Short mmCIF file of C-alpha atoms (C1' of nucleotides) in Angstrom, two decimals:
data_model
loop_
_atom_site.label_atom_id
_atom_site.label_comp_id
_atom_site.label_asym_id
_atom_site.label_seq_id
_atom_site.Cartn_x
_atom_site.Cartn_y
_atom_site.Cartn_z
CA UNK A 1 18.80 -30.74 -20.34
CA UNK A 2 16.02 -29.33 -18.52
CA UNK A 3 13.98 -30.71 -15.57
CA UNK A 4 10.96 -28.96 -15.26
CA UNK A 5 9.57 -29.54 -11.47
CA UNK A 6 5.73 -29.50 -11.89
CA UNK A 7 4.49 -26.80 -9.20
CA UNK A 8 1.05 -27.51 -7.72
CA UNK A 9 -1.76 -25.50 -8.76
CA UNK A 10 -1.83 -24.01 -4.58
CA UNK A 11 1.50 -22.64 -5.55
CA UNK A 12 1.03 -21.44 -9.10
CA UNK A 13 -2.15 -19.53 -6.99
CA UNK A 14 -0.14 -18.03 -4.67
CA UNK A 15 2.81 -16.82 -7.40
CA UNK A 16 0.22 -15.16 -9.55
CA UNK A 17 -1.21 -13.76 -6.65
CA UNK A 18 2.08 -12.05 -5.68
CA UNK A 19 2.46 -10.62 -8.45
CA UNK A 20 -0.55 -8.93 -8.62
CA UNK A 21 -0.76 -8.28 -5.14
CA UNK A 22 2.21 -6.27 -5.88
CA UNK A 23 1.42 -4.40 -8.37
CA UNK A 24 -2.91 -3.26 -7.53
CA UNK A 25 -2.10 -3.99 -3.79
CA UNK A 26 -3.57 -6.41 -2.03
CA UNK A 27 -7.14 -4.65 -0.72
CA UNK A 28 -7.61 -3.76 -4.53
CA UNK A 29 -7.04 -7.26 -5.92
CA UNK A 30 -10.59 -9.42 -6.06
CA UNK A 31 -10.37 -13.05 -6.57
CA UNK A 32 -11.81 -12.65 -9.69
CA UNK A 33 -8.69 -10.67 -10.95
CA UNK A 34 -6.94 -13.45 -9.72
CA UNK A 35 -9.08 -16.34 -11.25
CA UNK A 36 -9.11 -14.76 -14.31
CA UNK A 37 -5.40 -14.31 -14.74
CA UNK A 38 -5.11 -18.18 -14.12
CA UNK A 39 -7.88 -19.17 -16.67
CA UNK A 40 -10.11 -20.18 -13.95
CA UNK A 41 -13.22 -19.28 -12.40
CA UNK A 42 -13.11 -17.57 -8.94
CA UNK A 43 -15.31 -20.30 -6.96
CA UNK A 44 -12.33 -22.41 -7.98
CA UNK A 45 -9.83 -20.79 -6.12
CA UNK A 46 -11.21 -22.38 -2.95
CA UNK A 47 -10.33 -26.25 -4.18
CA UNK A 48 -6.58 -25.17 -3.25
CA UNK A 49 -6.79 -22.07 -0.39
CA UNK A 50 -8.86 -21.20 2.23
CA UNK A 51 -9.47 -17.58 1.68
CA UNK A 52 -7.95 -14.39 -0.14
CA UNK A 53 -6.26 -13.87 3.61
CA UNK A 54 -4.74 -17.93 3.41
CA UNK A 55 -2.72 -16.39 0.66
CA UNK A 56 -1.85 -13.73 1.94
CA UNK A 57 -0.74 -15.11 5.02
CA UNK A 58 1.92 -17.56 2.92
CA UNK A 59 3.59 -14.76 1.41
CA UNK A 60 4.30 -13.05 4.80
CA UNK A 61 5.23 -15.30 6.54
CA UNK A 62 7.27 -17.51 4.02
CA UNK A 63 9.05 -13.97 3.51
CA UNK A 64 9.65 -13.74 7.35
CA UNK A 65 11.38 -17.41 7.39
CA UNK A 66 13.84 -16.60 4.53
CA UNK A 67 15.15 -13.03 6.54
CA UNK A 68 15.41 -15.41 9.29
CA UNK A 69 17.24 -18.06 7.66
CA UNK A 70 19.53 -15.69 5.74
CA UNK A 71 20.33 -14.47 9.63
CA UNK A 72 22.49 -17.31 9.88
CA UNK A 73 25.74 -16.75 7.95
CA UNK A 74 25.66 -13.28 9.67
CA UNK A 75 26.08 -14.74 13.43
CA UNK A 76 29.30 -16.94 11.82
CA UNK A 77 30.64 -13.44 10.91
CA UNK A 78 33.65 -12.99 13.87
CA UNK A 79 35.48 -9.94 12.29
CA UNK A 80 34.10 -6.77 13.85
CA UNK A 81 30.66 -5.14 13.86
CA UNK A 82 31.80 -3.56 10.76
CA UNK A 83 32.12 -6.62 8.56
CA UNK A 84 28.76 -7.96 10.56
CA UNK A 85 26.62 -5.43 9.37
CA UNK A 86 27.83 -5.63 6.05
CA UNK A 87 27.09 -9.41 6.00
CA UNK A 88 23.85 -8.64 7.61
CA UNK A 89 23.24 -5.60 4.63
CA UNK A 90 23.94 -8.58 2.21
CA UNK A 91 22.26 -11.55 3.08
CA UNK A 92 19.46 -8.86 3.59
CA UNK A 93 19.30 -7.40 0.02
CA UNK A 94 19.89 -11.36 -1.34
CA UNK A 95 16.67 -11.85 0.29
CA UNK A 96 14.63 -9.31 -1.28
CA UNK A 97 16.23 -9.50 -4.70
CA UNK A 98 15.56 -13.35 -4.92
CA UNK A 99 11.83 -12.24 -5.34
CA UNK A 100 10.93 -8.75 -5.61
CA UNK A 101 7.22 -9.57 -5.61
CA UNK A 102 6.78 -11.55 -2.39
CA UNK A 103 9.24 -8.71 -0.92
CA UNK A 104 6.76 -5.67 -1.99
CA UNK A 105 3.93 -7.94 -0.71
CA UNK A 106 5.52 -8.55 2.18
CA UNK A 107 6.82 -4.70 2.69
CA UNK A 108 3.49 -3.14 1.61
CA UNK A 109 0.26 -5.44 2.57
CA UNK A 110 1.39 -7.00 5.64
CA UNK A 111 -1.04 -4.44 7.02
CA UNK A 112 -4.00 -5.78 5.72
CA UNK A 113 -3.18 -9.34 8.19
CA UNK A 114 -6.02 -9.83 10.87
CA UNK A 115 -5.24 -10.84 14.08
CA UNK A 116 -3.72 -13.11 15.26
CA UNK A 117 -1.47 -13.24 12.42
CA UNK A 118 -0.91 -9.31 12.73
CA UNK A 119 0.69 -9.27 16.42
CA UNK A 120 2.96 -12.23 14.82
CA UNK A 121 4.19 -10.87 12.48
CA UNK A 122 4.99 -7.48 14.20
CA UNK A 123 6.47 -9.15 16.71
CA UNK A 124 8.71 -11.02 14.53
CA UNK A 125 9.61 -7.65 12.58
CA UNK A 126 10.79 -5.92 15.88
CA UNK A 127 12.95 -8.44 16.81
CA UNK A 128 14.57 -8.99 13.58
CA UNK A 129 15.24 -4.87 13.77
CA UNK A 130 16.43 -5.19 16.82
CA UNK A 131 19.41 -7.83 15.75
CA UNK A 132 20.34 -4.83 13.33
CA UNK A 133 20.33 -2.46 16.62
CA UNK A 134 22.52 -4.91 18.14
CA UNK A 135 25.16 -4.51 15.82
CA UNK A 136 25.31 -0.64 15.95
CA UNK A 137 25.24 -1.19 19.43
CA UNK A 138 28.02 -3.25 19.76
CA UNK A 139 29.97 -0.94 16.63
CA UNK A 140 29.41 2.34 18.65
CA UNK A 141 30.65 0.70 21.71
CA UNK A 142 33.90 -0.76 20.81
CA UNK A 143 34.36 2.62 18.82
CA UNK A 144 33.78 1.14 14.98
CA UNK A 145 30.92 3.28 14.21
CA UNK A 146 29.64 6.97 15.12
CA UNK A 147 27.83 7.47 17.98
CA UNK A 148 24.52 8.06 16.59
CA UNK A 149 20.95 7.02 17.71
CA UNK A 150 20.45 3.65 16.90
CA UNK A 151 17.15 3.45 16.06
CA UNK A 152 17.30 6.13 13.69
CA UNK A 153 20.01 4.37 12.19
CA UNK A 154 18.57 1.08 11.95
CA UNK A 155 15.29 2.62 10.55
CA UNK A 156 17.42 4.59 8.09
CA UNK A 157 19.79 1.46 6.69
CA UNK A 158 16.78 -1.28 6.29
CA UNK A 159 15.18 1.93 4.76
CA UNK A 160 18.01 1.90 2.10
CA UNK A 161 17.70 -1.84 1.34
CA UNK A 162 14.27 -2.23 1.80
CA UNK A 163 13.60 -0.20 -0.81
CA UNK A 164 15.70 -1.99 -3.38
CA UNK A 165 12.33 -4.43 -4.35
CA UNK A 166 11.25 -1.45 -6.04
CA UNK A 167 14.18 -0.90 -8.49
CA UNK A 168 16.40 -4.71 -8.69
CA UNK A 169 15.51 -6.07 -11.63
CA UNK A 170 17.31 -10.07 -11.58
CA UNK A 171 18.55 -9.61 -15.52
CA UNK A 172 20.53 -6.31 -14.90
CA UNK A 173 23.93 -5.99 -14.42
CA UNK A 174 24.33 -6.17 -10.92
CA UNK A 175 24.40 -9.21 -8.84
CA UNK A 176 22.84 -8.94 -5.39
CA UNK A 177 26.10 -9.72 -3.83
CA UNK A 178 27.28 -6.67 -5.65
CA UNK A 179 23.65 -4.56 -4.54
CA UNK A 180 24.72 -5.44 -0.99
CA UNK A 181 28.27 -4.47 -1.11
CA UNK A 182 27.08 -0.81 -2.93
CA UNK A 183 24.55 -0.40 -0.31
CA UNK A 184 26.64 -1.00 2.79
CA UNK A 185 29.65 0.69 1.44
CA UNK A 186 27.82 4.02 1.12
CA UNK A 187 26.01 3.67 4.24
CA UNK A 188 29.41 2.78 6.05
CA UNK A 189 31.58 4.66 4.24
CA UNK A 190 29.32 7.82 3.28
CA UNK A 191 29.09 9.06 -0.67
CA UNK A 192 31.73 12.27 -0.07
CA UNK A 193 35.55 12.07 -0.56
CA UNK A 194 37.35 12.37 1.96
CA UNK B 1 -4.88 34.10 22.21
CA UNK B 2 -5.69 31.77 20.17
CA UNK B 3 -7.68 32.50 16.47
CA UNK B 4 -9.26 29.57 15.75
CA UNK B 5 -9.37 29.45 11.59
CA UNK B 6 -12.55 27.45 10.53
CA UNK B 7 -11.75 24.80 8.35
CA UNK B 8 -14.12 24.29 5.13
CA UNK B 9 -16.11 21.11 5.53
CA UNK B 10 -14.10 19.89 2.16
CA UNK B 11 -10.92 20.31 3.92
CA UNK B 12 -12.32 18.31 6.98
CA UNK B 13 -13.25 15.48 4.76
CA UNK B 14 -9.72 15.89 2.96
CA UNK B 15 -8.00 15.77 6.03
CA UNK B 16 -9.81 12.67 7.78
CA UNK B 17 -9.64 10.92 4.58
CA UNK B 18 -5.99 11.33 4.76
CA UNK B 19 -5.86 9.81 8.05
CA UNK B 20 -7.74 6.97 7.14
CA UNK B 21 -6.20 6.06 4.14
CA UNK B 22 -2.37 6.29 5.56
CA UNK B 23 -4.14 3.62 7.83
CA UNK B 24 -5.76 0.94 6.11
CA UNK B 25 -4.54 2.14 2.77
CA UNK B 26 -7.00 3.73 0.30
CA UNK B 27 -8.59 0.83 -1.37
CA UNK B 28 -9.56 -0.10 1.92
CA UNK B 29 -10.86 2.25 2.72
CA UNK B 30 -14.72 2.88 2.11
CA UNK B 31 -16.71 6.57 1.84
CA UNK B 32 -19.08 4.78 5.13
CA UNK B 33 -15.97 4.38 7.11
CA UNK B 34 -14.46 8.26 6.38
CA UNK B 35 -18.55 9.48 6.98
CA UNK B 36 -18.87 7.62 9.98
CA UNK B 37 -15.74 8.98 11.30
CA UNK B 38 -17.20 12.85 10.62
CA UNK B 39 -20.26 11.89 11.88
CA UNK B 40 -22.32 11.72 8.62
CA UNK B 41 -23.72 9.77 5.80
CA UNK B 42 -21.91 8.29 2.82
CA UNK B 43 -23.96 10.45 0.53
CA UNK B 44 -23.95 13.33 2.37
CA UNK B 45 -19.79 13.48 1.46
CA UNK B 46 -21.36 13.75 -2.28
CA UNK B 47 -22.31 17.51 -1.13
CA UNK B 48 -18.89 18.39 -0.88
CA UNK B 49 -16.49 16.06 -3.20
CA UNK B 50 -16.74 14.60 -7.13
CA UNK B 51 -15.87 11.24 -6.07
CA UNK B 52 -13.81 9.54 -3.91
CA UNK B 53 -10.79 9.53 -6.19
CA UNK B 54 -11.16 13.31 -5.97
CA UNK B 55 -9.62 13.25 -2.48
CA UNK B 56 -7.03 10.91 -3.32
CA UNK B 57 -5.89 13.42 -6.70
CA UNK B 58 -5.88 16.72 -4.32
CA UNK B 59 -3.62 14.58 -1.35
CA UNK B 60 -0.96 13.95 -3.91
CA UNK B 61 -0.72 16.95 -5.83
CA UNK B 62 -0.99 19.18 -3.21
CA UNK B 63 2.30 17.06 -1.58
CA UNK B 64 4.18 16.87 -5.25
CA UNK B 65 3.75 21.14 -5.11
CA UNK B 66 4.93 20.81 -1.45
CA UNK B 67 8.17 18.88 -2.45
CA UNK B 68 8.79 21.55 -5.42
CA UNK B 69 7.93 24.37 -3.62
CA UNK B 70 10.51 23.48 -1.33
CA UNK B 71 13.34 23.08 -3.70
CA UNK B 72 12.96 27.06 -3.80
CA UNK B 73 15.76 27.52 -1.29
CA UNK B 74 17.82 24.51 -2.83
CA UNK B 75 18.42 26.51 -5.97
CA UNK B 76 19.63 29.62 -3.61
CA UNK B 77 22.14 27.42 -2.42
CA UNK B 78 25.77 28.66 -3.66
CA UNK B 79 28.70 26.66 -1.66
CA UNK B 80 29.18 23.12 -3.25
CA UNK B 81 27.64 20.36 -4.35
CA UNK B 82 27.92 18.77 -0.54
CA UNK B 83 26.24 21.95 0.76
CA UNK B 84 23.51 21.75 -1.71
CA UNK B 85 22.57 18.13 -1.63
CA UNK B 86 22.54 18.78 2.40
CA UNK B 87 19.67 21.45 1.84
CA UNK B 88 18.13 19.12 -0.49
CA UNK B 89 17.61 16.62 1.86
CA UNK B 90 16.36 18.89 4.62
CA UNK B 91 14.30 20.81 2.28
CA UNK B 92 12.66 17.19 1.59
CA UNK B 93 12.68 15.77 5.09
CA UNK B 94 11.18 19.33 6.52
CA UNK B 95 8.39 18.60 3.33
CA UNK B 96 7.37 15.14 5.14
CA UNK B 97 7.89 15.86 8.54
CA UNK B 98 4.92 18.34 8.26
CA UNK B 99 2.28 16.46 7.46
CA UNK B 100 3.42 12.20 7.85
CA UNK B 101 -0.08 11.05 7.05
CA UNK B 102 -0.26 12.94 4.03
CA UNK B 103 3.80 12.07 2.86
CA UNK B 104 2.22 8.88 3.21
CA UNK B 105 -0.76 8.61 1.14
CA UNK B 106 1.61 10.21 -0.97
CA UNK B 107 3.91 7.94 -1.24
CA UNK B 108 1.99 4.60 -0.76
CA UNK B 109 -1.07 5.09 -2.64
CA UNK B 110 -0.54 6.80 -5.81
CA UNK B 111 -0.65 3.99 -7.80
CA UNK B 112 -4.83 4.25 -7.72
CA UNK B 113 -4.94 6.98 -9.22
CA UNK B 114 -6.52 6.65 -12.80
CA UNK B 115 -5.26 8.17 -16.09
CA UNK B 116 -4.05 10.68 -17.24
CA UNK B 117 -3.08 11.91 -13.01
CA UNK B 118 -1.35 8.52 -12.95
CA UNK B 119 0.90 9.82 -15.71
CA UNK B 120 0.34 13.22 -14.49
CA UNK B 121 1.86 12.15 -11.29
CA UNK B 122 4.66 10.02 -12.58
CA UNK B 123 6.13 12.50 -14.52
CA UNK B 124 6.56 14.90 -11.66
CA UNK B 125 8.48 12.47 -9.68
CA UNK B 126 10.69 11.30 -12.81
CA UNK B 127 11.56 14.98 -12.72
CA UNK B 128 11.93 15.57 -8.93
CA UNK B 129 14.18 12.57 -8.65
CA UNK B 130 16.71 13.91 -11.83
CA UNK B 131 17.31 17.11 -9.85
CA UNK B 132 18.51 14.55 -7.11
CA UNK B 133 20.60 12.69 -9.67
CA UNK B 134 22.09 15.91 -10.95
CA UNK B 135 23.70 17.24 -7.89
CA UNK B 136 24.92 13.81 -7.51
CA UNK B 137 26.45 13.85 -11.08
CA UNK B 138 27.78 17.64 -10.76
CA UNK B 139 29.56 16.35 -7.02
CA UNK B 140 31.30 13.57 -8.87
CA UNK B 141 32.09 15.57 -11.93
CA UNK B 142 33.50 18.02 -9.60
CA UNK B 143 35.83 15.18 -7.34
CA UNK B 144 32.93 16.01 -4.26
CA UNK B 145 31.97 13.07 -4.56
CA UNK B 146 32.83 9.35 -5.05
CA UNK B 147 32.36 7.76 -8.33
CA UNK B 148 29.31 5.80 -8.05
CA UNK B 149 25.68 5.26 -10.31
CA UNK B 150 23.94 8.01 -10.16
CA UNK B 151 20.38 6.41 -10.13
CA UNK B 152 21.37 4.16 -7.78
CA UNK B 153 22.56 6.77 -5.40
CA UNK B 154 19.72 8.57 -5.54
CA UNK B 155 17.04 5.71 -5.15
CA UNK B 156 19.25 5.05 -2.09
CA UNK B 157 19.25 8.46 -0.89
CA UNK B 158 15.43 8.96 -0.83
CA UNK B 159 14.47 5.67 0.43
CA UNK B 160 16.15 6.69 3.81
CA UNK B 161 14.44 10.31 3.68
CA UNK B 162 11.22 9.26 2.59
CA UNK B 163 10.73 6.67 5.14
CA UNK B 164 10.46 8.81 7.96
CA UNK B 165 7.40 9.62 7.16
CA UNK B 166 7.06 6.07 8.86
CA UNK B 167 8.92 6.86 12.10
CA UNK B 168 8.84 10.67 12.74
CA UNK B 169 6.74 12.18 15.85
CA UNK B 170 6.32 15.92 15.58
CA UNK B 171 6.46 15.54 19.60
CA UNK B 172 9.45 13.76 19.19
CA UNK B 173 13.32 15.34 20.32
CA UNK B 174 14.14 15.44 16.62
CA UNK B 175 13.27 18.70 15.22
CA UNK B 176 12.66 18.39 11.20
CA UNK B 177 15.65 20.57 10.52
CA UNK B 178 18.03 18.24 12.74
CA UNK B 179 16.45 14.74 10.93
CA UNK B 180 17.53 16.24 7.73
CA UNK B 181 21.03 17.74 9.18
CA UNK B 182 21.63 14.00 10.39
CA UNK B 183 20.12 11.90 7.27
CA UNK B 184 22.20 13.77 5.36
CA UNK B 185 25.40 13.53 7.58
CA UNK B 186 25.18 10.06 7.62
CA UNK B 187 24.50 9.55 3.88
CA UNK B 188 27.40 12.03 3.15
CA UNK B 189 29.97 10.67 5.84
CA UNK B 190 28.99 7.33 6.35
CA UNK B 191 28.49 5.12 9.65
CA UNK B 192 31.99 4.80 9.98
CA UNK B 193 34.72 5.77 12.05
CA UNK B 194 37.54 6.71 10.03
"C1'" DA C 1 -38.16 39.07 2.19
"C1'" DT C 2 -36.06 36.49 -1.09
"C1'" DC C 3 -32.26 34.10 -2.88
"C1'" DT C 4 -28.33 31.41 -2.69
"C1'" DC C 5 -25.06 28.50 -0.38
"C1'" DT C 6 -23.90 25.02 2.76
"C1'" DT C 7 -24.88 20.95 4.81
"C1'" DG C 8 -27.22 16.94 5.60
"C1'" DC C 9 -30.78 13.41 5.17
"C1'" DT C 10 -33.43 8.90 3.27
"C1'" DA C 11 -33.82 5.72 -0.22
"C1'" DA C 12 -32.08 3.35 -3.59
"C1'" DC C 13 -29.26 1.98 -7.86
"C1'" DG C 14 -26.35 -1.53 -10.13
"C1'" DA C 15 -22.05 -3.51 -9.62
"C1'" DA C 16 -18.60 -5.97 -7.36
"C1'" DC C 17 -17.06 -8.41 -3.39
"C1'" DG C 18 -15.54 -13.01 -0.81
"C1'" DT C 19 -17.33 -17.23 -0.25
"C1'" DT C 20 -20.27 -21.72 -0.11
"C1'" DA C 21 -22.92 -25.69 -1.86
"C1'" DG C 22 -23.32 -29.11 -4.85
"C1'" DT C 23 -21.76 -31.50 -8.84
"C1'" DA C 24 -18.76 -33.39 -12.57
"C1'" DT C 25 -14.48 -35.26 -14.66
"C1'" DG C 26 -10.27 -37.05 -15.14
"C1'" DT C 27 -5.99 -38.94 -12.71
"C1'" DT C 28 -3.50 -41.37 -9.30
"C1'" DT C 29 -3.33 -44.80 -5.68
"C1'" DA C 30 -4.48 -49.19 -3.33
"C1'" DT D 1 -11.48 -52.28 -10.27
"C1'" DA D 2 -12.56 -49.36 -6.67
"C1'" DA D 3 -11.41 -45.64 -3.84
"C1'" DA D 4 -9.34 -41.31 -3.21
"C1'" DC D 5 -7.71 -37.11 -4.89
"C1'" DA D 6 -7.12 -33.02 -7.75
"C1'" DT D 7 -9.31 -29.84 -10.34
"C1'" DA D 8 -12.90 -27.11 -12.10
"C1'" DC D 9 -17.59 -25.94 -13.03
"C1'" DT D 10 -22.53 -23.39 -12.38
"C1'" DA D 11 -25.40 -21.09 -9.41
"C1'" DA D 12 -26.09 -18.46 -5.89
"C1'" DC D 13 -25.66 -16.40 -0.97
"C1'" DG D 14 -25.50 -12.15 1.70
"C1'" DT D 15 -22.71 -8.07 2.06
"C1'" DT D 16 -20.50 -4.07 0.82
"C1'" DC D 17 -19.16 -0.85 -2.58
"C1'" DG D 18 -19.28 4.03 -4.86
"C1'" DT D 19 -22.61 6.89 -6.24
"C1'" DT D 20 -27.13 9.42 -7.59
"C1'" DA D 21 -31.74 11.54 -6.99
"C1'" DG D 22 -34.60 14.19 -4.52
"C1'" DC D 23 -35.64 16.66 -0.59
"C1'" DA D 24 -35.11 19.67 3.64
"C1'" DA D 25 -33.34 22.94 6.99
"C1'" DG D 26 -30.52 26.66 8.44
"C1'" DA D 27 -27.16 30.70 7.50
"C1'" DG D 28 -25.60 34.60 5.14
"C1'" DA D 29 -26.10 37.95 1.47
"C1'" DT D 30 -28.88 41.30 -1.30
#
DNA sequence: ATCTCTTGCTAACGAACGTTAGTATGTTTA
DNA sequence: TAAACATACTAACGTTCGTTAGCAAGAGAT
């Protein structure tokens, strides 16, 4: 048996907008795309959101909250900086592969936020790369990892997950768990035989 | 002294365009905004340029010749499979480390571009991205390598170089040549400490 | 001296944009 | 049964969009 949870029409709105935010970007998407794809006329829209931004806005920053949530099961981590960052890698990629969409939204368009909302949500960013720089940090001190840059090595791992939106599709054969593990395997571990 | 080459008024417009539309992204981005910005009218850009599409068409092609032009000196390479991935990726990185704001029209905005240079374009990188996945399957077949998927590598592999198109600073301490030497060093060896 | 090329202008086109006002209808709540 | 809410409509607003037509002025070439 089946329950089917009714969603409200503000969040049926926002899903199709995802999607094709994703795909035509968000500057390139009118309301009318979106109206039409819901059977609706634009002027509708505005019953249930504020503006194009409004929606915008949701994906964001519902996006942010769920990287910041996943953070959790990472600080419970107490093996070494090793086995943190490839929680963190995990819970990272389980994110993004849970929706694809709102991740390439929230990769991609974030840029098109006014302000406030754009200082917010750069602010947010830097501090959730800097828990990544942490970890290196800590690794390169107590002698786990290389001593490389940390920056560049931060930029370069979310790189490497980040991008996985673009390719994870839910009904392949690999699990995110099993994305995760790939990802921080090769990036610990390195792709030549030793 | 310094010869000062004059720049065609086309390649002014190309080059401003480029700027703005790594910016605020290319549907954003209106033909009043790039005139105002050089100083002239909208129409007057009609003098010079088909349309505005035109500009976006001769930013990514020119950048898809730069990345195969480049793989020039990959072919030369004779050691192993190692060796020659490590040029690949330096070959690439040196590609987008010249010119960031164009890497990243490239890579962001190619999506509005209109049939057939949509296909045009997509082919290219299908075939730019198997030359990647074929070192990777000739390093494995040869024991170079470990055993992993091949597409998956090499999504992996230039999702780390292509984002520094994001990060890089030609006034930066990182000459293009040592970004790639260390993208590639980590990618190959890992973070690790072994 | 004439021709061509480059560069730019004003004026305007039709289309599309995000959004608002005002209204109607059915459904849920009190 | 009445009030409140959810949902959607038509009509239209002012703005911006990419683009075209037609014209003009200066520079370089023949």
């Amino acid at each position: 048996m089946k329950t089917v949870v009714k969603k409200s029409r503000k969040q049926q709105i926002e899903e199709k907008a995802t999607t094709l935010f994703q795909s035509r970007g968000y500057a390139a998407t009118s309301m009318r795309n979106l109206a039409q794809d819901l059977g609706i006329e634009a002027a509708s829209l505005y019953s249930h959101i504020k503006s194009k931004e409004e929606i915008l806005q949701r994906i964001c920053f519902r996006m942010a909250e769920e990287f910041y949530s996943a953070w959790q099961e990472v600080d419970e981590e107490t093996g070494g900086n090793a086995a943190k960052m490839e929680k963190a890698m995990i819970a990272h990629v389980k994110v993004i592969t849970k929706d694809t969409n709102a991740s390439a939204v929230f990769f991609n368009e974030w840029r098109h936020l006014s302000e406030p909302f754009l200082s917010e949500f750069l602010a947010m960013r830097d501090d959730y790369e800097g828990r990544f720089k942490k970890i290196l940090k800590d690794g390169m001190a107590s002698g786990e990892f290389k001593l490389v840059d940390d920056k560049f090595m931060m930029l370069t791992i979310l790189s490497s997950l980040n991008w996985t939106h673009n390719w994870y599709k839910p009904d392949g054969s690999l699990s995110p768990e099993e994305v995760g593990k790939r990802l921080s395997g090769l990036l610990l571990n390195g792709l030549k035989n030793n």
